[in-house]
PDB file of C-alpha atoms in Angstrom:
ATOM      1  CA  ASP A   1       0.000   0.000   0.000  1.00  0.00           C
ATOM      2  CA  ALA A   2       1.163   3.494  -0.804  1.00  0.00           C
ATOM      3  CA  GLY A   3       2.013   5.599   2.175  1.00  0.00           C
ATOM      4  CA  ILE A   4       4.619   6.614   4.663  1.00  0.00           C
ATOM      5  CA  THR A   5       5.694   4.271   7.409  1.00  0.00           C
ATOM      6  CA  GLN A   6       7.799   4.870  10.471  1.00  0.00           C
ATOM      7  CA  SER A   7       9.553   2.321  12.603  1.00  0.00           C
ATOM      8  CA  PRO A   8       9.681   1.530  15.385  1.00  0.00           C
ATOM      9  CA  ARG A   9       6.400   2.921  16.753  1.00  0.00           C
ATOM     10  CA  TYR A  10       7.741   2.877  20.299  1.00  0.00           C
ATOM     11  CA  LYS A  11      11.299   2.902  21.574  1.00  0.00           C
ATOM     12  CA  ILE A  12      12.827   3.092  25.017  1.00  0.00           C
ATOM     13  CA  THR A  13      16.560   3.616  25.336  1.00  0.00           C
ATOM     14  CA  GLU A  14      19.141   5.008  27.727  1.00  0.00           C
ATOM     15  CA  THR A  15      21.090   8.240  27.673  1.00  0.00           C
ATOM     16  CA  GLY A  16      24.243   8.048  25.618  1.00  0.00           C
ATOM     17  CA  ARG A  17      22.976   5.329  23.308  1.00  0.00           C
ATOM     18  CA  GLN A  18      22.662   5.722  19.577  1.00  0.00           C
ATOM     19  CA  VAL A  19      19.207   5.226  18.147  1.00  0.00           C
ATOM     20  CA  THR A  20      17.946   5.374  14.579  1.00  0.00           C
ATOM     21  CA  LEU A  21      14.378   6.081  13.571  1.00  0.00           C
ATOM     22  CA  MET A  22      13.331   4.867  10.155  1.00  0.00           C
ATOM     23  CA  CYS A  23      11.035   6.487   7.616  1.00  0.00           C
ATOM     24  CA  HIS A  24       9.946   5.012   4.302  1.00  0.00           C
ATOM     25  CA  GLN A  25       7.599   6.503   1.710  1.00  0.00           C
ATOM     26  CA  THR A  26       6.195   4.934  -1.422  1.00  0.00           C
ATOM     27  CA  TRP A  27       5.035   8.044  -3.299  1.00  0.00           C
ATOM     28  CA  SER A  28       8.469   9.003  -4.666  1.00  0.00           C
ATOM     29  CA  HIS A  29       7.996  12.445  -3.131  1.00  0.00           C
ATOM     30  CA  SER A  30      11.012  14.684  -3.485  1.00  0.00           C
ATOM     31  CA  TYR A  31      10.801  16.261  -0.050  1.00  0.00           C
ATOM     32  CA  MET A  32      10.978  14.523   3.275  1.00  0.00           C
ATOM     33  CA  PHE A  33      10.876  16.015   6.747  1.00  0.00           C
ATOM     34  CA  TRP A  34      11.514  15.085  10.358  1.00  0.00           C
ATOM     35  CA  TYR A  35       9.603  16.815  13.148  1.00  0.00           C
ATOM     36  CA  ARG A  36       9.423  16.422  16.867  1.00  0.00           C
ATOM     37  CA  GLN A  37       6.222  17.085  18.770  1.00  0.00           C
ATOM     38  CA  ASP A  38       6.341  18.166  22.387  1.00  0.00           C
ATOM     39  CA  LEU A  39       3.662  19.549  24.684  1.00  0.00           C
ATOM     40  CA  GLY A  40       3.743  23.317  24.578  1.00  0.00           C
ATOM     41  CA  HIS A  41       5.867  23.468  21.450  1.00  0.00           C
ATOM     42  CA  GLY A  42       3.746  21.996  18.698  1.00  0.00           C
ATOM     43  CA  LEU A  43       5.664  20.528  15.766  1.00  0.00           C
ATOM     44  CA  ARG A  44       9.233  21.628  15.263  1.00  0.00           C
ATOM     45  CA  LEU A  45      11.263  20.836  12.181  1.00  0.00           C
ATOM     46  CA  ILE A  46      14.488  18.956  12.821  1.00  0.00           C
ATOM     47  CA  TYR A  47      15.837  18.280   9.325  1.00  0.00           C
ATOM     48  CA  TYR A  48      14.492  18.110   5.827  1.00  0.00           C
ATOM     49  CA  SER A  49      15.632  16.776   2.484  1.00  0.00           C
ATOM     50  CA  ALA A  50      14.849  18.113  -0.970  1.00  0.00           C
ATOM     51  CA  ALA A  51      16.099  14.995  -2.786  1.00  0.00           C
ATOM     52  CA  ALA A  52      18.458  12.072  -2.382  1.00  0.00           C
ATOM     53  CA  ASP A  53      21.801  13.258  -0.988  1.00  0.00           C
ATOM     54  CA  ILE A  54      20.433  16.750  -0.239  1.00  0.00           C
ATOM     55  CA  THR A  55      19.623  17.536   3.382  1.00  0.00           C
ATOM     56  CA  ASP A  56      19.327  20.723   5.395  1.00  0.00           C
ATOM     57  CA  LYS A  57      18.801  21.803   8.970  1.00  0.00           C
ATOM     58  CA  GLY A  58      15.477  22.850  10.383  1.00  0.00           C
ATOM     59  CA  GLU A  59      14.660  24.688  13.586  1.00  0.00           C
ATOM     60  CA  VAL A  60      16.086  22.172  16.102  1.00  0.00           C
ATOM     61  CA  PRO A  61      18.856  20.079  14.445  1.00  0.00           C
ATOM     62  CA  ASP A  62      21.343  19.801  17.323  1.00  0.00           C
ATOM     63  CA  GLY A  63      21.991  16.214  18.423  1.00  0.00           C
ATOM     64  CA  TYR A  64      20.484  14.688  15.282  1.00  0.00           C
ATOM     65  CA  VAL A  65      21.945  13.304  12.065  1.00  0.00           C
ATOM     66  CA  VAL A  66      20.115  12.431   8.852  1.00  0.00           C
ATOM     67  CA  SER A  67      20.980  10.800   5.581  1.00  0.00           C
ATOM     68  CA  ARG A  68      19.116  10.172   2.369  1.00  0.00           C
ATOM     69  CA  SER A  69      20.841   7.780   0.019  1.00  0.00           C
ATOM     70  CA  LYS A  70      17.553   6.711  -1.598  1.00  0.00           C
ATOM     71  CA  THR A  71      14.523   8.843  -2.400  1.00  0.00           C
ATOM     72  CA  GLU A  72      12.193   6.634  -0.379  1.00  0.00           C
ATOM     73  CA  ASN A  73      14.148   6.452   2.876  1.00  0.00           C
ATOM     74  CA  PHE A  74      15.048   9.178   5.347  1.00  0.00           C
ATOM     75  CA  PRO A  75      16.463   7.811   8.616  1.00  0.00           C
ATOM     76  CA  LEU A  76      17.002  10.022  11.654  1.00  0.00           C
ATOM     77  CA  THR A  77      19.819   9.155  14.056  1.00  0.00           C
ATOM     78  CA  LEU A  78      20.360  10.359  17.591  1.00  0.00           C
ATOM     79  CA  GLU A  79      24.087   9.764  17.979  1.00  0.00           C
ATOM     80  CA  SER A  80      24.157  10.062  21.780  1.00  0.00           C
ATOM     81  CA  ALA A  81      20.630  10.255  23.137  1.00  0.00           C
ATOM     82  CA  THR A  82      19.775  12.721  25.895  1.00  0.00           C
ATOM     83  CA  ARG A  83      16.655  12.932  28.059  1.00  0.00           C
ATOM     84  CA  SER A  84      15.674  16.187  26.345  1.00  0.00           C
ATOM     85  CA  GLN A  85      15.220  14.187  23.141  1.00  0.00           C
ATOM     86  CA  THR A  86      12.331  12.258  24.653  1.00  0.00           C
ATOM     87  CA  SER A  87       9.528  13.135  22.265  1.00  0.00           C
ATOM     88  CA  VAL A  88       7.214  11.930  19.538  1.00  0.00           C
ATOM     89  CA  TYR A  89       8.941  12.032  16.164  1.00  0.00           C
ATOM     90  CA  PHE A  90       7.073  12.405  12.898  1.00  0.00           C
ATOM     91  CA  CYS A  91       8.293  11.885   9.390  1.00  0.00           C
ATOM     92  CA  ALA A  92       6.496  13.554   6.480  1.00  0.00           C
ATOM     93  CA  SER A  93       6.840  13.836   2.726  1.00  0.00           C
ATOM     94  CA  SER A  94       5.608  16.099  -0.052  1.00  0.00           C
ATOM     95  CA  ASN A  95       6.258  16.889  -3.680  1.00  0.00           C
ATOM     96  CA  TRP A  96       7.315  20.445  -2.855  1.00  0.00           C
ATOM     97  CA  THR A  97       7.757  22.428   0.328  1.00  0.00           C
ATOM     98  CA  HIS A  98       4.586  24.480  -0.140  1.00  0.00           C
ATOM     99  CA  GLN A  99       2.386  21.508  -0.918  1.00  0.00           C
ATOM    100  CA  PRO A 100       0.496  19.417   1.634  1.00  0.00           C
ATOM    101  CA  GLN A 101       2.627  17.056   3.645  1.00  0.00           C
ATOM    102  CA  HIS A 102       1.811  13.414   4.299  1.00  0.00           C
ATOM    103  CA  PHE A 103       2.702  12.207   7.765  1.00  0.00           C
ATOM    104  CA  GLY A 104       3.600   8.873   9.249  1.00  0.00           C
ATOM    105  CA  ASP A 105       2.045   7.793  12.539  1.00  0.00           C
ATOM    106  CA  GLY A 106       5.097   8.714  14.555  1.00  0.00           C
ATOM    107  CA  THR A 107       7.683   7.110  16.813  1.00  0.00           C
ATOM    108  CA  ARG A 108       7.268   7.641  20.533  1.00  0.00           C
ATOM    109  CA  LEU A 109      10.804   7.750  21.921  1.00  0.00           C
ATOM    110  CA  SER A 110      11.595   7.651  25.625  1.00  0.00           C
ATOM    111  CA  ILE A 111      15.130   8.183  26.849  1.00  0.00           C
ATOM    112  CA  LEU A 112      15.798   7.115  30.412  1.00  0.00           C
TER     113      LEU A 112
ATOM    114  CA  SER B   1       7.429  33.764  16.724  1.00  0.00           C
ATOM    115  CA  GLN B   2       6.663  33.261  13.048  1.00  0.00           C
ATOM    116  CA  GLN B   3       4.378  30.323  13.594  1.00  0.00           C
ATOM    117  CA  GLY B   4       0.624  30.414  13.434  1.00  0.00           C
ATOM    118  CA  GLU B   5      -1.125  30.727  16.749  1.00  0.00           C
ATOM    119  CA  GLU B   6      -4.353  28.816  17.115  1.00  0.00           C
ATOM    120  CA  ASP B   7      -7.192  30.006  19.271  1.00  0.00           C
ATOM    121  CA  PRO B   8      -8.736  28.627  21.393  1.00  0.00           C
ATOM    122  CA  GLN B   9      -6.271  26.080  22.756  1.00  0.00           C
ATOM    123  CA  ALA B  10      -9.166  23.776  23.607  1.00  0.00           C
ATOM    124  CA  LEU B  11     -12.801  23.633  22.556  1.00  0.00           C
ATOM    125  CA  SER B  12     -15.580  21.369  23.801  1.00  0.00           C
ATOM    126  CA  ILE B  13     -18.931  21.185  21.996  1.00  0.00           C
ATOM    127  CA  GLN B  14     -21.915  18.908  21.563  1.00  0.00           C
ATOM    128  CA  GLU B  15     -22.457  16.769  18.502  1.00  0.00           C
ATOM    129  CA  GLY B  16     -24.322  18.706  15.823  1.00  0.00           C
ATOM    130  CA  GLU B  17     -22.920  22.083  16.835  1.00  0.00           C
ATOM    131  CA  ASN B  18     -20.476  24.064  14.733  1.00  0.00           C
ATOM    132  CA  ALA B  19     -16.841  24.412  15.758  1.00  0.00           C
ATOM    133  CA  THR B  20     -14.726  27.418  14.849  1.00  0.00           C
ATOM    134  CA  MET B  21     -10.968  27.571  15.288  1.00  0.00           C
ATOM    135  CA  ASN B  22      -8.804  30.556  14.510  1.00  0.00           C
ATOM    136  CA  CYS B  23      -5.212  30.964  13.436  1.00  0.00           C
ATOM    137  CA  SER B  24      -3.222  34.192  13.550  1.00  0.00           C
ATOM    138  CA  TYR B  25       0.237  34.762  12.131  1.00  0.00           C
ATOM    139  CA  LYS B  26       2.727  37.592  11.849  1.00  0.00           C
ATOM    140  CA  THR B  27       4.441  37.358   8.469  1.00  0.00           C
ATOM    141  CA  SER B  28       3.275  37.512   4.877  1.00  0.00           C
ATOM    142  CA  ILE B  29       2.432  34.076   3.560  1.00  0.00           C
ATOM    143  CA  ASN B  30       2.234  32.147   0.316  1.00  0.00           C
ATOM    144  CA  ASN B  31      -0.374  29.721   1.629  1.00  0.00           C
ATOM    145  CA  LEU B  32      -1.913  28.482   4.853  1.00  0.00           C
ATOM    146  CA  GLN B  33      -2.812  24.870   5.540  1.00  0.00           C
ATOM    147  CA  TRP B  34      -4.993  23.138   8.116  1.00  0.00           C
ATOM    148  CA  TYR B  35      -4.257  19.681   9.477  1.00  0.00           C
ATOM    149  CA  ARG B  36      -6.044  17.290  11.823  1.00  0.00           C
ATOM    150  CA  GLN B  37      -4.359  14.921  14.263  1.00  0.00           C
ATOM    151  CA  ASN B  38      -6.234  12.117  15.926  1.00  0.00           C
ATOM    152  CA  SER B  39      -4.848  10.820  19.200  1.00  0.00           C
ATOM    153  CA  GLY B  40      -1.777   8.680  18.642  1.00  0.00           C
ATOM    154  CA  ARG B  41      -1.696   9.289  14.900  1.00  0.00           C
ATOM    155  CA  GLY B  42       0.098  11.509  12.428  1.00  0.00           C
ATOM    156  CA  LEU B  43      -1.234  14.747  11.000  1.00  0.00           C
ATOM    157  CA  VAL B  44      -3.661  14.603   8.093  1.00  0.00           C
ATOM    158  CA  HIS B  45      -3.941  17.461   5.624  1.00  0.00           C
ATOM    159  CA  LEU B  46      -7.406  19.038   5.406  1.00  0.00           C
ATOM    160  CA  ILE B  47      -7.319  22.203   3.293  1.00  0.00           C
ATOM    161  CA  LEU B  48      -4.763  24.497   1.668  1.00  0.00           C
ATOM    162  CA  ILE B  49      -5.738  28.115   1.007  1.00  0.00           C
ATOM    163  CA  ARG B  50      -3.510  30.390  -1.039  1.00  0.00           C
ATOM    164  CA  SER B  51      -2.794  33.994  -0.124  1.00  0.00           C
ATOM    165  CA  ASN B  52      -4.956  35.280  -3.001  1.00  0.00           C
ATOM    166  CA  GLU B  53      -7.964  33.212  -1.909  1.00  0.00           C
ATOM    167  CA  ARG B  54     -10.504  34.249   0.703  1.00  0.00           C
ATOM    168  CA  GLU B  55     -12.553  31.132   1.269  1.00  0.00           C
ATOM    169  CA  LYS B  56     -12.424  27.414   0.530  1.00  0.00           C
ATOM    170  CA  HIS B  57     -14.789  24.578   1.252  1.00  0.00           C
ATOM    171  CA  SER B  58     -14.340  20.850   1.589  1.00  0.00           C
ATOM    172  CA  GLY B  59     -17.367  18.876   2.718  1.00  0.00           C
ATOM    173  CA  ARG B  60     -18.292  20.145   6.201  1.00  0.00           C
ATOM    174  CA  LEU B  61     -15.117  22.237   6.394  1.00  0.00           C
ATOM    175  CA  ARG B  62     -14.941  25.917   5.555  1.00  0.00           C
ATOM    176  CA  VAL B  63     -11.708  27.877   5.716  1.00  0.00           C
ATOM    177  CA  THR B  64     -11.417  31.630   5.433  1.00  0.00           C
ATOM    178  CA  LEU B  65      -8.310  33.736   5.079  1.00  0.00           C
ATOM    179  CA  ASP B  66      -7.944  37.442   5.799  1.00  0.00           C
ATOM    180  CA  THR B  67      -4.448  38.497   4.820  1.00  0.00           C
ATOM    181  CA  SER B  68      -5.025  42.087   5.975  1.00  0.00           C
ATOM    182  CA  LYS B  69      -5.654  40.800   9.510  1.00  0.00           C
ATOM    183  CA  LYS B  70      -3.171  37.940   9.126  1.00  0.00           C
ATOM    184  CA  SER B  71      -5.722  35.435  10.302  1.00  0.00           C
ATOM    185  CA  SER B  72      -7.573  32.344   9.177  1.00  0.00           C
ATOM    186  CA  SER B  73     -10.470  30.385  10.553  1.00  0.00           C
ATOM    187  CA  LEU B  74     -11.559  26.771  10.225  1.00  0.00           C
ATOM    188  CA  LEU B  75     -15.255  26.065  10.608  1.00  0.00           C
ATOM    189  CA  ILE B  76     -16.532  22.527  11.042  1.00  0.00           C
ATOM    190  CA  THR B  77     -20.284  22.398  10.589  1.00  0.00           C
ATOM    191  CA  ALA B  78     -22.606  19.833  12.149  1.00  0.00           C
ATOM    192  CA  SER B  79     -19.771  18.305  14.154  1.00  0.00           C
ATOM    193  CA  ARG B  80     -19.583  14.608  14.933  1.00  0.00           C
ATOM    194  CA  ALA B  81     -17.862  12.666  17.695  1.00  0.00           C
ATOM    195  CA  ALA B  82     -15.375  11.497  15.039  1.00  0.00           C
ATOM    196  CA  ASP B  83     -14.240  15.122  14.601  1.00  0.00           C
ATOM    197  CA  THR B  84     -12.636  14.935  18.048  1.00  0.00           C
ATOM    198  CA  ALA B  85      -8.971  15.661  17.346  1.00  0.00           C
ATOM    199  CA  SER B  86      -6.343  18.383  17.456  1.00  0.00           C
ATOM    200  CA  TYR B  87      -6.340  20.858  14.605  1.00  0.00           C
ATOM    201  CA  PHE B  88      -3.237  22.693  13.432  1.00  0.00           C
ATOM    202  CA  CYS B  89      -2.669  25.550  11.075  1.00  0.00           C
ATOM    203  CA  ALA B  90       0.603  25.755   9.192  1.00  0.00           C
ATOM    204  CA  ILE B  91       1.918  28.709   7.249  1.00  0.00           C
ATOM    205  CA  TYR B  92       4.149  28.644   4.217  1.00  0.00           C
ATOM    206  CA  LYS B  93       5.966  31.908   3.698  1.00  0.00           C
ATOM    207  CA  GLY B  94       7.405  31.148   0.304  1.00  0.00           C
ATOM    208  CA  GLY B  95      10.989  31.444  -0.836  1.00  0.00           C
ATOM    209  CA  GLY B  96      11.118  28.411  -3.075  1.00  0.00           C
ATOM    210  CA  SER B  97      12.717  25.289  -1.687  1.00  0.00           C
ATOM    211  CA  GLN B  98      14.101  27.122   1.329  1.00  0.00           C
ATOM    212  CA  GLY B  99      10.722  27.890   2.768  1.00  0.00           C
ATOM    213  CA  ASN B 100       9.133  25.340   5.037  1.00  0.00           C
ATOM    214  CA  LEU B 101       5.795  24.891   6.746  1.00  0.00           C
ATOM    215  CA  ILE B 102       5.644  26.389  10.221  1.00  0.00           C
ATOM    216  CA  PHE B 103       3.056  24.732  12.451  1.00  0.00           C
ATOM    217  CA  GLY B 104       1.110  26.254  15.292  1.00  0.00           C
ATOM    218  CA  LYS B 105       0.512  24.527  18.603  1.00  0.00           C
ATOM    219  CA  GLY B 106      -2.994  23.405  17.759  1.00  0.00           C
ATOM    220  CA  THR B 107      -6.562  23.522  19.014  1.00  0.00           C
ATOM    221  CA  LYS B 108      -7.835  20.456  20.824  1.00  0.00           C
ATOM    222  CA  LEU B 109     -11.445  19.835  19.833  1.00  0.00           C
ATOM    223  CA  SER B 110     -13.701  17.553  21.835  1.00  0.00           C
ATOM    224  CA  VAL B 111     -17.104  16.696  20.395  1.00  0.00           C
ATOM    225  CA  LYS B 112     -19.419  15.048  22.888  1.00  0.00           C
ATOM    226  CA  PRO B 113     -22.115  12.664  21.675  1.00  0.00           C
TER     227      PRO B 113
END
């Protein structure tokens, strides 16, 4: 089925560990985005990608790394997780930045 | 802040009533979008309204845009319990590929049967 899928849906890890969140879309959309959603802050953009091998920082990129070797995949890595990175993470895709975005169902990440 | 600000933060109504949510912003925009988020799910796009448009409809949804007041409203008519969700506005300022959507903090709508 066409869509955007995130994995895992839930993850618990410890501070200092590396964790990678996966995002896969089947629409061949050019743009992909990573957001975090926290109470009181709404959605904040972490990183985005305009195409394979093209990525750029969003509003809150510190502590995160992204890559995009294939159009359909856009993994987000926390290289050394901190408690402040406990959040719900959403991946989204669109054909262009001004067009509607399609969201995955999120990864709820808890860092102990 | 450049993001849209939704008002009210929370809204509770009875089934069958209309629900109105407002979004205010501070910059000029290229378009404004409304999204819905059900509990535990991702955001779902509802309507996009361009800066040169004043009103758009989609089913029971009506969106208005007043660029002179830098505000937009989302009206849900004849609400249903299934409309219970958080609603977000997002503004796109423009600037080609460098511009991104900026989301507000949302209005939490509760529709009681």
